[in-house]
Coordinates of C-alpha atoms in Angstrom, one line a residue:
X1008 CA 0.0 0.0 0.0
X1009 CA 1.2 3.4 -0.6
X1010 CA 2.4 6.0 1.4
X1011 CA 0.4 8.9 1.1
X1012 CA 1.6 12.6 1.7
X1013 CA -1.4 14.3 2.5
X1014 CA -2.3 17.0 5.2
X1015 CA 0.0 15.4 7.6
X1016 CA 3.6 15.3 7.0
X1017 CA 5.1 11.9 6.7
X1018 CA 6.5 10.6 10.5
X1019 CA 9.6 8.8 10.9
X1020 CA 8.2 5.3 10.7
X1021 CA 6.6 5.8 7.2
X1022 CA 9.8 7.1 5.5
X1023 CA 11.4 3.7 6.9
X1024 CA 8.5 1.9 5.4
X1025 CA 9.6 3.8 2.1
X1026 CA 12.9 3.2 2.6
X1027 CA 11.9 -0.9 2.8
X1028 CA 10.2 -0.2 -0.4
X1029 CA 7.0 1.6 -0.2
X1030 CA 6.0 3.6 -2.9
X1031 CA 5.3 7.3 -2.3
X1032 CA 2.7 9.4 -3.6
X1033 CA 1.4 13.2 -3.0
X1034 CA -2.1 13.8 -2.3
X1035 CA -4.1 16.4 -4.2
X1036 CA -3.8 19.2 -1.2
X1037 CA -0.1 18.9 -1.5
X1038 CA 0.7 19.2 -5.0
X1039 CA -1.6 22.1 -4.7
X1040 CA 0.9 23.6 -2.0
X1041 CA 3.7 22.6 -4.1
X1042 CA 2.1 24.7 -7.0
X1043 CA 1.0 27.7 -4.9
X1044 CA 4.9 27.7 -3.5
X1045 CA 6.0 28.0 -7.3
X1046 CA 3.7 30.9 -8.2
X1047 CA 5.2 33.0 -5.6
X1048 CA 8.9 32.2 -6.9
X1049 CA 7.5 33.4 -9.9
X1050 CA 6.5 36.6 -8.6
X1051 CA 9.4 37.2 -6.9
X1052 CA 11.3 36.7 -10.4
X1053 CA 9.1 39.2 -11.7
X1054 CA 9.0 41.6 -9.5
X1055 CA 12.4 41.4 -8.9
X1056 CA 12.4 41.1 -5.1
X1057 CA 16.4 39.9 -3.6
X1058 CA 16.0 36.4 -2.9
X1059 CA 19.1 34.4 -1.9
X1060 CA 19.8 31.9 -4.7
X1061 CA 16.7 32.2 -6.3
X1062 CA 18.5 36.1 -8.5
X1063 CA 21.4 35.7 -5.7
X1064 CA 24.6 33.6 -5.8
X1065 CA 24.9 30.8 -3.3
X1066 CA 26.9 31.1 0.5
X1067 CA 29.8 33.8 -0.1
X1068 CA 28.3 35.2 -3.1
X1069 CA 24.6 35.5 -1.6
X1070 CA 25.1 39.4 -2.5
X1071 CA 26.3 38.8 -6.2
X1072 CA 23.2 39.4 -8.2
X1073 CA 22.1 37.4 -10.9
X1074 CA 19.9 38.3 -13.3
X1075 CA 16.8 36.8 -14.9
X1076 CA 18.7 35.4 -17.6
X1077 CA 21.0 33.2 -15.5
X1078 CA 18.6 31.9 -13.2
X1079 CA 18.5 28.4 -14.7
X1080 CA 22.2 28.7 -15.5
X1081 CA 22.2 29.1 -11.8
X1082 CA 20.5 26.5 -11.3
X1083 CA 22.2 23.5 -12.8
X1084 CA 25.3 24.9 -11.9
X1085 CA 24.4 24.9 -8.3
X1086 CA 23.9 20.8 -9.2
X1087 CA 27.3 20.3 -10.4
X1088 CA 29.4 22.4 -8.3
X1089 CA 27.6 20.8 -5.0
X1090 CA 28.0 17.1 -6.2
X1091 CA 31.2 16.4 -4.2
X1092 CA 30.5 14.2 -2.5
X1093 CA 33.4 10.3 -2.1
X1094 CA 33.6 7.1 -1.4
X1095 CA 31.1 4.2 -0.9
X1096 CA 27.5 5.2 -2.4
X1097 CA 24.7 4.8 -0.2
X1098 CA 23.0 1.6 -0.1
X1099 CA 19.3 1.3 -1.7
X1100 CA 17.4 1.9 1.8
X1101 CA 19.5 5.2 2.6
X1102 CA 19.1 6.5 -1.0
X1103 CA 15.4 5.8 -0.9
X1104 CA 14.8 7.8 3.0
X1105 CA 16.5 10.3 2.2
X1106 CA 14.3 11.0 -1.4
X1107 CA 11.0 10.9 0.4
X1108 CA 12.2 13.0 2.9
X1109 CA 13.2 15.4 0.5
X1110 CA 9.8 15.2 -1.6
X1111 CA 7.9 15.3 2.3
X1112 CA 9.7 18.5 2.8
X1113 CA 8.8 20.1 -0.6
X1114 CA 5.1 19.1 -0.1
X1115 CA 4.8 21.6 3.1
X1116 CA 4.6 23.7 0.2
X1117 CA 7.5 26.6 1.0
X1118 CA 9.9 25.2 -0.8
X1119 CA 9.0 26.8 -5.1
X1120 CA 9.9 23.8 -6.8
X1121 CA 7.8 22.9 -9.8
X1122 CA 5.6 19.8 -9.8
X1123 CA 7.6 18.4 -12.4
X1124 CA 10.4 17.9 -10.1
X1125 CA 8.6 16.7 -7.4
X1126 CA 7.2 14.1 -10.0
X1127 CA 10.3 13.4 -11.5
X1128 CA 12.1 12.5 -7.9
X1129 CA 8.7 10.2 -7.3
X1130 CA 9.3 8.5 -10.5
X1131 CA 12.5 7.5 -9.8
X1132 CA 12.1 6.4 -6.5
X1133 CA 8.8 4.2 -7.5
X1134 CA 10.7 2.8 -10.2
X1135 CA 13.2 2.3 -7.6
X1136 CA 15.5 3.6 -10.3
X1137 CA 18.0 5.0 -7.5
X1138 CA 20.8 7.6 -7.9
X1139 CA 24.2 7.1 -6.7
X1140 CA 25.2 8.9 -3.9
X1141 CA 28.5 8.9 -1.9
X1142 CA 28.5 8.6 1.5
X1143 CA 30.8 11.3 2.7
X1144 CA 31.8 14.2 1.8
X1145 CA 29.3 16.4 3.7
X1146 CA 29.2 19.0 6.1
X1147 CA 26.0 19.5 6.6
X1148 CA 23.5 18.2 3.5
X1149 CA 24.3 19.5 -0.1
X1150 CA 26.4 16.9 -1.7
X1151 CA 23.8 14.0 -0.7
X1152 CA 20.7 15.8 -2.7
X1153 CA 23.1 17.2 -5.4
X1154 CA 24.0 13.3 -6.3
X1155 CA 20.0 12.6 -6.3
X1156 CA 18.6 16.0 -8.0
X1157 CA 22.0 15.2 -11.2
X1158 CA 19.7 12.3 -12.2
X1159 CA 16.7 14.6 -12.2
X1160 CA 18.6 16.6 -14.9
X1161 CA 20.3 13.8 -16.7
X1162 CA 23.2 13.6 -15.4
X1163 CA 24.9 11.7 -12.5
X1164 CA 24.7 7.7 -12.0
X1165 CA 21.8 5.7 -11.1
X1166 CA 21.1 1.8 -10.4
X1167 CA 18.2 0.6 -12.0
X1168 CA 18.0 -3.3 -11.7
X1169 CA 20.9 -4.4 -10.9
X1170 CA 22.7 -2.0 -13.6
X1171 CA 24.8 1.0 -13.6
X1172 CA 23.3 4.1 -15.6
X1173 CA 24.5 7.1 -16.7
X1174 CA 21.2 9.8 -15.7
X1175 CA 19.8 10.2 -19.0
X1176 CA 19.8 6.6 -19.8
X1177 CA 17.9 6.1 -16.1
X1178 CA 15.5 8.3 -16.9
X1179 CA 14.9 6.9 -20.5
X1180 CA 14.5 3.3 -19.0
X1181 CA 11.6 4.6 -17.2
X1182 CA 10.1 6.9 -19.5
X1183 CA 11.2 9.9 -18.6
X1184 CA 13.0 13.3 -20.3
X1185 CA 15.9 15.1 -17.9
X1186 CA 14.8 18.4 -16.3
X1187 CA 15.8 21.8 -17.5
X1188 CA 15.3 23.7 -14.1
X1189 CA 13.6 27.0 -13.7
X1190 CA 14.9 29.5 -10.7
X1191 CA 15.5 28.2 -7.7
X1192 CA 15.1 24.5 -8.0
X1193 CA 18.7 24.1 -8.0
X1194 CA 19.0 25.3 -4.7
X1195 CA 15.6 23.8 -3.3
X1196 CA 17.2 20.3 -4.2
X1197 CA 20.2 20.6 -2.2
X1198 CA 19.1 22.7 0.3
X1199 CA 17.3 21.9 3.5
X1200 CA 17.8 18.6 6.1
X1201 CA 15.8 16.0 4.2
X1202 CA 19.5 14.3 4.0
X1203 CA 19.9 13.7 7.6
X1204 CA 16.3 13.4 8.6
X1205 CA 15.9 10.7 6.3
X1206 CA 18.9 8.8 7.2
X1207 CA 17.9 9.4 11.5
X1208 CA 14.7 7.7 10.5
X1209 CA 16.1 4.7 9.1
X1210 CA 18.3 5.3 12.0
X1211 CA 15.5 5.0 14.3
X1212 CA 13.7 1.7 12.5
X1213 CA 16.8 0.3 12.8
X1214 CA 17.6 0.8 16.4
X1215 CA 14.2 -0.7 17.1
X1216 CA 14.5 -3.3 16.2
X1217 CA 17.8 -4.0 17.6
X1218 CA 16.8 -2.8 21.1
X1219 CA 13.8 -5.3 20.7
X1220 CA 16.6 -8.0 19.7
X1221 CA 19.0 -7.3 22.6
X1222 CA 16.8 -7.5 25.4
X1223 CA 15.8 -11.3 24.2
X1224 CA 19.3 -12.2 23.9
X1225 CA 20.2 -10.9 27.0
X1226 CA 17.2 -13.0 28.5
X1227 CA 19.0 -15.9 27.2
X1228 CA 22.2 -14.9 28.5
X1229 CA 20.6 -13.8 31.8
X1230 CA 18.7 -17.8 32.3
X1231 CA 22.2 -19.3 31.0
X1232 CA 24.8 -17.4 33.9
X1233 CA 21.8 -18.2 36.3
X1234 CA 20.9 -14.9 37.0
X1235 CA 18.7 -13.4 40.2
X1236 CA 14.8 -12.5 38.8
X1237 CA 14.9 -10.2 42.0
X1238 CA 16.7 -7.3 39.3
X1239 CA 13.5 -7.7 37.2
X1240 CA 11.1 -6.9 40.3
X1241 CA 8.3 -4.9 39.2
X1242 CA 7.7 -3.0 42.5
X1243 CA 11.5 -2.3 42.6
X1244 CA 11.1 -1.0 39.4
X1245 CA 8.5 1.3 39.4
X1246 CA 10.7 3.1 42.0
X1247 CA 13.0 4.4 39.2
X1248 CA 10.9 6.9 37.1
X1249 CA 11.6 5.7 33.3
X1250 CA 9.1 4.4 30.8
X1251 CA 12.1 2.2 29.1
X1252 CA 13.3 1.2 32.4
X1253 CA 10.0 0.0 33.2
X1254 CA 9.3 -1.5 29.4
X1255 CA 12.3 -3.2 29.9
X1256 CA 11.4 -4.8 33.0
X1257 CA 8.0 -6.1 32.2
X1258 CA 10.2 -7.7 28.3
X1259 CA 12.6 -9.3 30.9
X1260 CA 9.8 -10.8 32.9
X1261 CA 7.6 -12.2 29.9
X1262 CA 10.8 -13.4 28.4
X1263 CA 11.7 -15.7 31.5
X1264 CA 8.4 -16.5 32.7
X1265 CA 8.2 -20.2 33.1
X1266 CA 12.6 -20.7 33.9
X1267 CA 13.0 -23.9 35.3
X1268 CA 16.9 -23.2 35.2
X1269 CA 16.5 -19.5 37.5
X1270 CA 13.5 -21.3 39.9
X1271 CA 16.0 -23.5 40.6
X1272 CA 18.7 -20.5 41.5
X1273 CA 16.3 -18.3 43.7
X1274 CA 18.8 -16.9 46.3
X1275 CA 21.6 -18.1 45.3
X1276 CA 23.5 -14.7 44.9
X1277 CA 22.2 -11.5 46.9
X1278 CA 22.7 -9.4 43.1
X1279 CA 24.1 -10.6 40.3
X1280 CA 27.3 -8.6 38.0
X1281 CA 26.1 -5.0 36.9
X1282 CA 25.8 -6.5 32.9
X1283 CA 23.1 -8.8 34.3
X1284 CA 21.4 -7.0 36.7
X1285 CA 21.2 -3.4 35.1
X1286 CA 20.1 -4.7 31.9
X1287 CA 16.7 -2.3 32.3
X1288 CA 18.2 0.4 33.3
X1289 CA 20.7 0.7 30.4
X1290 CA 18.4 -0.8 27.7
X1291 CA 15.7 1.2 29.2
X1292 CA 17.7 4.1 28.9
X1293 CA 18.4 4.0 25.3
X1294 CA 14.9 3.4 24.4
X1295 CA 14.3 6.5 26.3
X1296 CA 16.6 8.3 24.3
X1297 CA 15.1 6.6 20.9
X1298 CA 11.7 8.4 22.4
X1299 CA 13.3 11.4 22.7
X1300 CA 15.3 11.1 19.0
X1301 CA 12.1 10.0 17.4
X1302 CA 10.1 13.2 18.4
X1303 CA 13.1 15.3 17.2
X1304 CA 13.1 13.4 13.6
X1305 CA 9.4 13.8 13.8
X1306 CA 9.4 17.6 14.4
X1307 CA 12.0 18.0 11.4
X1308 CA 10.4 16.0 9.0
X1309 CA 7.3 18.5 10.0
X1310 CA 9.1 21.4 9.6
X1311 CA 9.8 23.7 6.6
X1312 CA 13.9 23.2 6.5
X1313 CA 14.8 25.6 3.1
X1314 CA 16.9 28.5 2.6
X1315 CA 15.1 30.8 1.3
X1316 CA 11.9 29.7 2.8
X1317 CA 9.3 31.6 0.2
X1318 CA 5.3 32.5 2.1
X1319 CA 2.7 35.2 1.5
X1320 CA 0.9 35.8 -1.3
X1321 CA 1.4 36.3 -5.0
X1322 CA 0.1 40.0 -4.4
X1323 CA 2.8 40.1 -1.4
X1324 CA 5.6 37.3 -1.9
X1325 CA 7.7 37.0 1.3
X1326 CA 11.3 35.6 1.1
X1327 CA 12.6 34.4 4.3
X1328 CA 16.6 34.0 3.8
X1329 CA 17.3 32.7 7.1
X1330 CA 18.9 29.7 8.3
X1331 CA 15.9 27.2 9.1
X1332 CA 18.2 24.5 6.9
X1333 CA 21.0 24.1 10.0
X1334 CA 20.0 20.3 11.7
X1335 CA 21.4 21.5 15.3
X1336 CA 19.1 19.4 16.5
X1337 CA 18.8 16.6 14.6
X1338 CA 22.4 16.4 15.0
X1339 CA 22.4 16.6 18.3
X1340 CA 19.5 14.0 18.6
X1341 CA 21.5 11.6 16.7
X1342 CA 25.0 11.8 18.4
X1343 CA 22.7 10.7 21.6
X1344 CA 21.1 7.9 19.6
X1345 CA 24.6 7.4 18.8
X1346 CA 26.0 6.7 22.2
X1347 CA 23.0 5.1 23.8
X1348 CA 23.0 2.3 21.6
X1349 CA 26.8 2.1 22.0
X1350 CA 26.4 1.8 25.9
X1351 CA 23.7 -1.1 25.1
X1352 CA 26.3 -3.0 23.0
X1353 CA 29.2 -2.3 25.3
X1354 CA 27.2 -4.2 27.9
X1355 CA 26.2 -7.2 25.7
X1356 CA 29.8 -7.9 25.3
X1357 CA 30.4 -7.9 28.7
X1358 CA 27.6 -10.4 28.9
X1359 CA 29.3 -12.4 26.4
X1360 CA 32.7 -12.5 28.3
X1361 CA 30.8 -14.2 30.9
X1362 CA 29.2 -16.7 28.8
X1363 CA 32.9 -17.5 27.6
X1364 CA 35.1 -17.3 30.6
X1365 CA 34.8 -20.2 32.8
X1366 CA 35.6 -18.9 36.2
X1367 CA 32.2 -17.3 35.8
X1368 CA 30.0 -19.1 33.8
X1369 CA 29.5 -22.5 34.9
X1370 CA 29.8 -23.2 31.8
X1371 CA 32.7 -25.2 29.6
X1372 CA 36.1 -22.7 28.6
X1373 CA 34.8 -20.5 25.8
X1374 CA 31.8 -22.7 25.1
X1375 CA 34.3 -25.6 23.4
X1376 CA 33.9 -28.7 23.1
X1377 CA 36.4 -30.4 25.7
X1378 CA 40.1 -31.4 25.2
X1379 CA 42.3 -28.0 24.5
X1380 CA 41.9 -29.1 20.9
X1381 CA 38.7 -26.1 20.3
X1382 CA 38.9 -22.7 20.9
X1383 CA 34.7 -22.5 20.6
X1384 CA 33.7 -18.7 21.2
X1385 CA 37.3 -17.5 22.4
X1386 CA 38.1 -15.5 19.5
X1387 CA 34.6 -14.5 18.6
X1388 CA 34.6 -12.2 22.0
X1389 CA 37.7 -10.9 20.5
X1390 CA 35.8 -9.5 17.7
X1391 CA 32.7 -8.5 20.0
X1392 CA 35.8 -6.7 21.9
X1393 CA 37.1 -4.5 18.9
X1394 CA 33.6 -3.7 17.6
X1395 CA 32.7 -2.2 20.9
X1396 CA 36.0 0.0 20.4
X1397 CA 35.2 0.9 17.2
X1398 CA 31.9 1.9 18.5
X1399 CA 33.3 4.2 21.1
X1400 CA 35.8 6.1 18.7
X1401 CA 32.4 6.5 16.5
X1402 CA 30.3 8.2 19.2
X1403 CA 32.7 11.1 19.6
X1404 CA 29.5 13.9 19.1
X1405 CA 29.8 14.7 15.2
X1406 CA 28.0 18.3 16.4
X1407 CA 30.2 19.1 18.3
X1408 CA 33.2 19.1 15.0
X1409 CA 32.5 22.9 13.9
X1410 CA 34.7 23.8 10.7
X1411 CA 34.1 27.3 8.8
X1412 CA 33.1 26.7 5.1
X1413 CA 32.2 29.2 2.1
X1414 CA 34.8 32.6 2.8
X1415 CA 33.7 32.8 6.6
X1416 CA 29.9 33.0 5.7
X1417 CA 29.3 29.3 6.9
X1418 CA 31.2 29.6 10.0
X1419 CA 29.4 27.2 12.0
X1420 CA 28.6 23.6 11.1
X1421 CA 26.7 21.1 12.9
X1422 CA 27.9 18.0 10.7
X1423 CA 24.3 16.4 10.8
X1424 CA 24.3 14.1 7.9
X1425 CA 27.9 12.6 9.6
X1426 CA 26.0 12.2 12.6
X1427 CA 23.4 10.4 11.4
X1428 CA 25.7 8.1 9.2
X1429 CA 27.8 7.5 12.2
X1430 CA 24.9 6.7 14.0
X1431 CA 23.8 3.7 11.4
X1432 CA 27.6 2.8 11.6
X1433 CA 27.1 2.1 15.5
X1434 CA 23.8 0.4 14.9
X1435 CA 25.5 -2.1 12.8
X1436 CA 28.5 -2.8 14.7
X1437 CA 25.8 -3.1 17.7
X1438 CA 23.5 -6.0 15.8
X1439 CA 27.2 -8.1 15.1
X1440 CA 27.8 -7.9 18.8
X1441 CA 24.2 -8.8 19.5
X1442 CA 24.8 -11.3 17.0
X1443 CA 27.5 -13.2 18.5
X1444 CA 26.1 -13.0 22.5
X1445 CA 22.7 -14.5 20.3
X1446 CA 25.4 -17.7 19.2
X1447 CA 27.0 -17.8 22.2
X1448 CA 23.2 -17.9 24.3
X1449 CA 21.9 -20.5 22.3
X1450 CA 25.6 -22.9 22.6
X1451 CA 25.3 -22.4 26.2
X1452 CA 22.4 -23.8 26.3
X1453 CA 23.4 -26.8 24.7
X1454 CA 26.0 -27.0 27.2
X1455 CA 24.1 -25.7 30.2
X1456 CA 24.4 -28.4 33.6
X1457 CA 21.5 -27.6 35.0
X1458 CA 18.9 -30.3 34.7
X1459 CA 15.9 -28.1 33.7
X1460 CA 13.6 -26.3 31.3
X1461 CA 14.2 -23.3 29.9
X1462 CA 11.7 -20.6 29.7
X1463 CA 9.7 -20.9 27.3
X1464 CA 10.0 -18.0 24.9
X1465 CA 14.0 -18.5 25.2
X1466 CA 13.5 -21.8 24.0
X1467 CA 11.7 -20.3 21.4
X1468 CA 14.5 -18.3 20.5
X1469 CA 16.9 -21.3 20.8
X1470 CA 14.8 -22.9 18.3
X1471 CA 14.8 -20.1 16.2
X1472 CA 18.9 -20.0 16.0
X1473 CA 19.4 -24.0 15.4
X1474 CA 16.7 -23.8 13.1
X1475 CA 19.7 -22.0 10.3
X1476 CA 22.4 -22.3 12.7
X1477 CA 24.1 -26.2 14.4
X1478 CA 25.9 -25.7 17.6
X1479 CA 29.5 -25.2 17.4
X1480 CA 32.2 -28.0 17.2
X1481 CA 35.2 -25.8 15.3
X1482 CA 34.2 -27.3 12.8
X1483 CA 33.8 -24.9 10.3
X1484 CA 34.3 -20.5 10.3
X1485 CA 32.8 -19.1 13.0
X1486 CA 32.5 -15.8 10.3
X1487 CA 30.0 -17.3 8.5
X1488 CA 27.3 -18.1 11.7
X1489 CA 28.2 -14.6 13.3
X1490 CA 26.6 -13.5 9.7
X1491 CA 24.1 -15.1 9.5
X1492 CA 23.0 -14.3 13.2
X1493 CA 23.7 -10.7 12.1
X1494 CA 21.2 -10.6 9.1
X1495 CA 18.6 -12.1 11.6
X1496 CA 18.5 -9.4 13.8
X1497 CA 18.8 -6.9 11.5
X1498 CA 16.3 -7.5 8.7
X1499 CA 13.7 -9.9 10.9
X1500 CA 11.6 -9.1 14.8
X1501 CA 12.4 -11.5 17.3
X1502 CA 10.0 -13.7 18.2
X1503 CA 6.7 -12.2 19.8
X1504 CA 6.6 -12.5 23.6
X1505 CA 3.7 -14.0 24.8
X1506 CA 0.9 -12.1 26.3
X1507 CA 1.7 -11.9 30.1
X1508 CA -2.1 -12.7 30.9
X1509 CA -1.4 -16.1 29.6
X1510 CA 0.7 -17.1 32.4
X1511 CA -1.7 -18.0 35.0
X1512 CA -3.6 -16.8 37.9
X1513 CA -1.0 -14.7 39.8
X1514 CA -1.1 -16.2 43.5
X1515 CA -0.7 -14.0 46.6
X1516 CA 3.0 -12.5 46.8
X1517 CA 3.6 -12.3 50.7
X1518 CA 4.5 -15.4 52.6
X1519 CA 1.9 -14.6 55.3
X1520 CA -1.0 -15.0 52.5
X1521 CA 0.5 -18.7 51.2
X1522 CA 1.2 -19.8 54.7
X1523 CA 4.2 -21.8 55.1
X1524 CA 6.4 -21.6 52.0
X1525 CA 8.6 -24.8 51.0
X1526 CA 11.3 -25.5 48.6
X1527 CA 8.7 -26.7 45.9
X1528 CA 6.5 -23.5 46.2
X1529 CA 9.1 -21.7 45.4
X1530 CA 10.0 -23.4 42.4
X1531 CA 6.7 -23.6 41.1
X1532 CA 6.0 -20.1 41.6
X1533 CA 9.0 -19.1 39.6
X1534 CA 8.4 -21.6 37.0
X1535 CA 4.4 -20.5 36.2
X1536 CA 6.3 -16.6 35.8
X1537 CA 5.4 -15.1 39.2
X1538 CA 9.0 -13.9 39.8
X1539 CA 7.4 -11.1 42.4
X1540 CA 6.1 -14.1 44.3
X1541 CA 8.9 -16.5 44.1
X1542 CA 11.5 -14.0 45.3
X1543 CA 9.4 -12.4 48.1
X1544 CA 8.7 -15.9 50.0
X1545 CA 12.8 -16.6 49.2
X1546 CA 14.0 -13.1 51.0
X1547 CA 11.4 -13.6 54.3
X1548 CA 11.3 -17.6 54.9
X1549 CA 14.7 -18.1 55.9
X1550 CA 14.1 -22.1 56.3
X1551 CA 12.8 -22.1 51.8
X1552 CA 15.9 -19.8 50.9
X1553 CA 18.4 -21.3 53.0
X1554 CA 17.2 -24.7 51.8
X1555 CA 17.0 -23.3 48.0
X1556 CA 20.7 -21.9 48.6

C-alpha cells in the first residue's frame, strides 16, 4: 500500500517503510501547496524582489546578483558544483529515506519547486531507479541531494535493476526526459535537512529493532549465567521513574516467565554482576533516548527546512533568507542515539565475556567442546571486543566538530548528515555484537548443567537460532554463523513475547497470605512466571531460601 503525503507530514516510521520499499505518492492538497509555493517564486522573479539563490549567488556570493537570464544557469550549476561528494555510495534503503524525505519536505509547500520535479524525484524512486550517492563528503546536507537531483537533470549515476546508468539513460529506462530547471530549484534540491532526517529515520527503525533483539538475547544470556529474577522486580522497578526502564522490565519478565533453570537458582547470589542486573536500566535508557530522538526526527520531517523559505501571497511574496536549513538538533539527537545504543552493545559484550570465561560461567572454557583441541567462542569475543571500540571512537559527538566553510559566511557547522551516518555505523556494529552474544546464548544452552527447562519464549529463541544455525564444534568458520545471526537481527523481529495474561492466575505475593512456603512453592511459583512471588517468599522464609541456597 502506498504512502500517502497528505495534510500530515510523513512521520519517521513511514519514511522507513519507504525506505523498505514503499511507494510514495502526493495527495491532491499537496501538490496544490507545491504549486502555490512555485507561483510565488515566480513573482518574486518578476518583481524582482532579492532572494538568496533564487536572483542571488549561493553562500559567499549571496550578494552577487544574478539576473533573470541566469537563473537556470544558476540553477544547474548549483547541481554540479555541490556534487562532491566520495567514497562508498549509499545503499538502496538510505538512498530511498532520504528521497522521500526530500519530496515530504517540498510538499509543506515553501519550498517553489515545480511539480515536475517533485514528479520526477517520485518517479524515480517508485521505479526504484536509485541515484548514486557517496556517502561522505558532507558538512551538513548538499552533496547527498546534489548526487540525487543530477539524475533529475540527466546527469549523475543511477542503479536501475541491478545496472549502472549514466542519468539520462535512467531516466529513458523509465520513461522519462531530464529536467531543464527554472529559478531556484537548483537550490531547493540541495538545500534543506531531508538528508539527515531521512537517514535518523532509518536510523530510528533500525535501532528498534535491535533494542527489541537485545533485550531477548540478554534474556537468554541472563537464564544461562543463572541470574537473580529479583533485578526484574516490578515494584523495585516502578521506583525508578523511566518508561524504558520499566518497558524493559516487564520484556525481561515475559521473556523468562516459566525458567526452570532461574527457579531453581532463587537466592543463590544476593545481586548478580552490573551486565546482568542493570540490563533495564541501560536498555531502558536508550529506548528513552530513541523516544526522545524520534520526536526530534518527527518535528523536522514536520518542519519547513529551506533556505530561502518563500510564504505570502502572489500579491505580497515574502522571502525568508534565514537559516531554518541548520540540523542542530537533529544532530544533536542523533550523536545521543549514537551513544545510547553504543552503551547497550558495550554491555552485551560484557555479557558475552561471561558466557565465555569459565571462572564465571559454569559453563565449559569459551563454550568448546572439551580437550584444549577447540577454541569455541574465544576469539569471537575478540571480535565483540574490537567492535565495541570501534563503536566508542564512532560516538565522539559529530555536532560538536565545527569547521568554517564558504569565505567565513558558513562559520558554524553542525555536521548532521555525519552524525546520522555514524549513527547507522554504530547500529550495525551493535546488531554483530548482539549477534554473537545471540550464538554464544543458544551454545550455552546446549552446554548448560542444569537439569531443567528453559523458559519458554527462550526456547523459542533457541529454536529459532538451530533452526539455520548447528551448535559449534570448530568445525567450520565461525564468520559465517556470526553473519548469518547478524542478518537475523537486522532484517527480521524477534519472536513475539507471549501475552503476560497467559501465564496464570497470579497467587498472593507475601508469605503470610500462602502460609508456610517450602522448597517446591518456590519453584513452582517461579516456574508458572510469578518472579514477584517466588523472590518475596525466598528473601522472608529463611528455612525455603536457606534450603533453595
Amino acid at each position: 500500500m502506498a504512502v500517502i503525503r497528505s495534510n500530515r507530514p510523513l512521520d519517521w516510521v513511514q519514511v522507513a517503510a519507504v525506505a523498505a520499499g514503499e511507494p510514495l505518492e502526493l495527495s491532491a492538497d499537496a501538490r496544490a501547496r507545491i504549486a502555490a509555493a512555485r507561483v510565488l517564486v515566480e513573482q518574486i522573479v518578476e518583481r524582482g524582489i532579492r532572494a538568496y539563490g533564487v536572483n542571488t549567488g549561493v553562500g559567499a556570493l549571496c550578494d552577487v546578483i544574478v539576473s533573470p537570464g541566469e537563473q537556470r544557469t544558476l540553477s544547474r550549476n548549483i547541481l554540479m558544483s555541490h556534487a562532491v561528494g566520495v567514497g562508498a555510495p549509499l545503499g538502496a534503503a538510505e538512498t530511498r529515506a532520504v528521497m522521500a524525505a526530500a519530496v515530504n519536505n517540498f510538499a509543506h509547500g515553501h519550498s517553489g519547486i515545480r511539480l515536475e520535479v517533485a514528479d520526477q524525484l517520485m518517479a524515480l524512486l517508485n521505479a526504484d531507479c536509485l541515484p548514486e550517492v557517496p556517502a561522505f563528503g558532507s558538512v551538513g546536507y548538499l552533496s547527498h541531494m546534489a548526487h540525487i537531483a543530477l539524475v533529475c537533470i540527466g546527469e549523475g549515476y543511477a542503479r536501475f535493476r541491478g545496472e549502472r546508468l549514466n542519468g539520462r539513460d535512467a531516466l529513458q529506462r523509465i520513461g522519462l526526459e531530464p529536467l531543464v530547471l527554472e529559478a531556484k530549484e537548483g537550490l531547493s534540491l540541495v538545500n534543506g535537512t531531508p538528508c539527515v532526517t531521512g537517514l535518523a529515520a532509518l536510523a530510528l527503525a533500525r535501532a528498534e529493532r535491535l533494542l527489541d533483539w537485545t533485550d531477548m538475547v540478554a534474556s537468554m544470556s541472563f537464564e544461562n549465567l543463572r541470574g537473580q529474577l529479583a533485578a526484574f522486580d516490578e515494584e523495585s522497578l516502578a521506583l525508578r521513574i523511566s518508561p524504558g526502564l520499566n518497558k524493559v522490565g516487564e520484556r525481561m519478565r515475559t521473556a523468562l516467565a516459566g525458567s526452570g533453570i532461574l527457579a531453581a537458582v532463587i537466592g543463590h547470589r544476593t545481586q548478580d554482576p552490573l551486565s546482568m542486573r542493570t540490563i533495564p536500566h541501560v536498555h531502558g535508557a536508550a529506548r528513552d533516548v530513541l523516544t526522545a530522538t524520534a520526536d526530534v526526527v518527527d518535528r523536522e520531517l514536520a518542519s519547513i527546512t529551506d533556505n530561502p523559505i518563500v510564504a505570502g501571497t502572489p500579491e505580497e511574496p515574502r522571502v525568508y533568507s534565514q537559516a531554518h536549513a541548520v540540523g542542530a538538533s537533529i544532530a544533536l539527537a542523533m550523536d545521543s542515539l549514537a551513544t545510547a545504543i553504543a552503551q547497550v552493545a558495550a554491555m552485551a559484550e560484557r555479557r558475552l565475556d561471561r558466557l565465555v570465561n569459565p571462572l564465571v560461567s559454569g559453563l565449559p572454557a569459551f563454550l568448546a567442546e572439551p580437550g584444549g583441541t577447540c577454541s569455541g567462542f574465544m576469539i569471537a569475543q575478540y571480535t565483540a571486543a574490537s567492535l565495541v571500540a570501534q563503536n566508542r571512537r564512532l560516538a565522539l559527538p559529530a555536532s560538536l566538530d565545527g569547521g568554517v566553510t564558504s569565505g567565513l559566511q558558513e562559520d558554524h557547522l553542525c555536521h548532521a548528515t555525519p552524525a546520522a551516518l555514524k549513527a547507522l555505523e554504530i547500529i550495525d556494529n551493535a546488531g554483530r555484537i548482539v549477534a554473537i552474544e545471540l550464538l554464544a546464548a543458544a551454545q550455552a544452552y546446549d552446554l548448560q548443567s542444569i537439569d531443567a527447562p528453559r523458559a519458554p519464549h527462550t526456547e523459542a529463541l533457541w529454536q529459532r537460532v538451530r533452526r539455520v544455525v548447528p551448535a559449534y564444534r570448530d568445525d567450520r568458520p565461525l564468520a559465517d554463523d556470526m553473519s548469518i545471526a547478524f542478518r537475523m537481527i537486522a532484517d527480521e523481529a524477534p519472536p513475539p513475547l507471549p501475552n503476560p495474561g497467559n501465564i496464570g492466575p497470579r497467587p498472593a505475593t507475601s508469605a503470610e497470605g500462602l502460609g508456610m512456603a517450602t522448597p517446591a512453592t518456590i519453584t513452582s511459583l517461579a516456574a508458572a512466571g510469578h518472579v514477584r512471588a517466588a523472590v518475596s517468599i525466598a528473601v522472608n522464609d529463611g528455612q525455603a531460601a536457606a534450603h533453595m541456597a
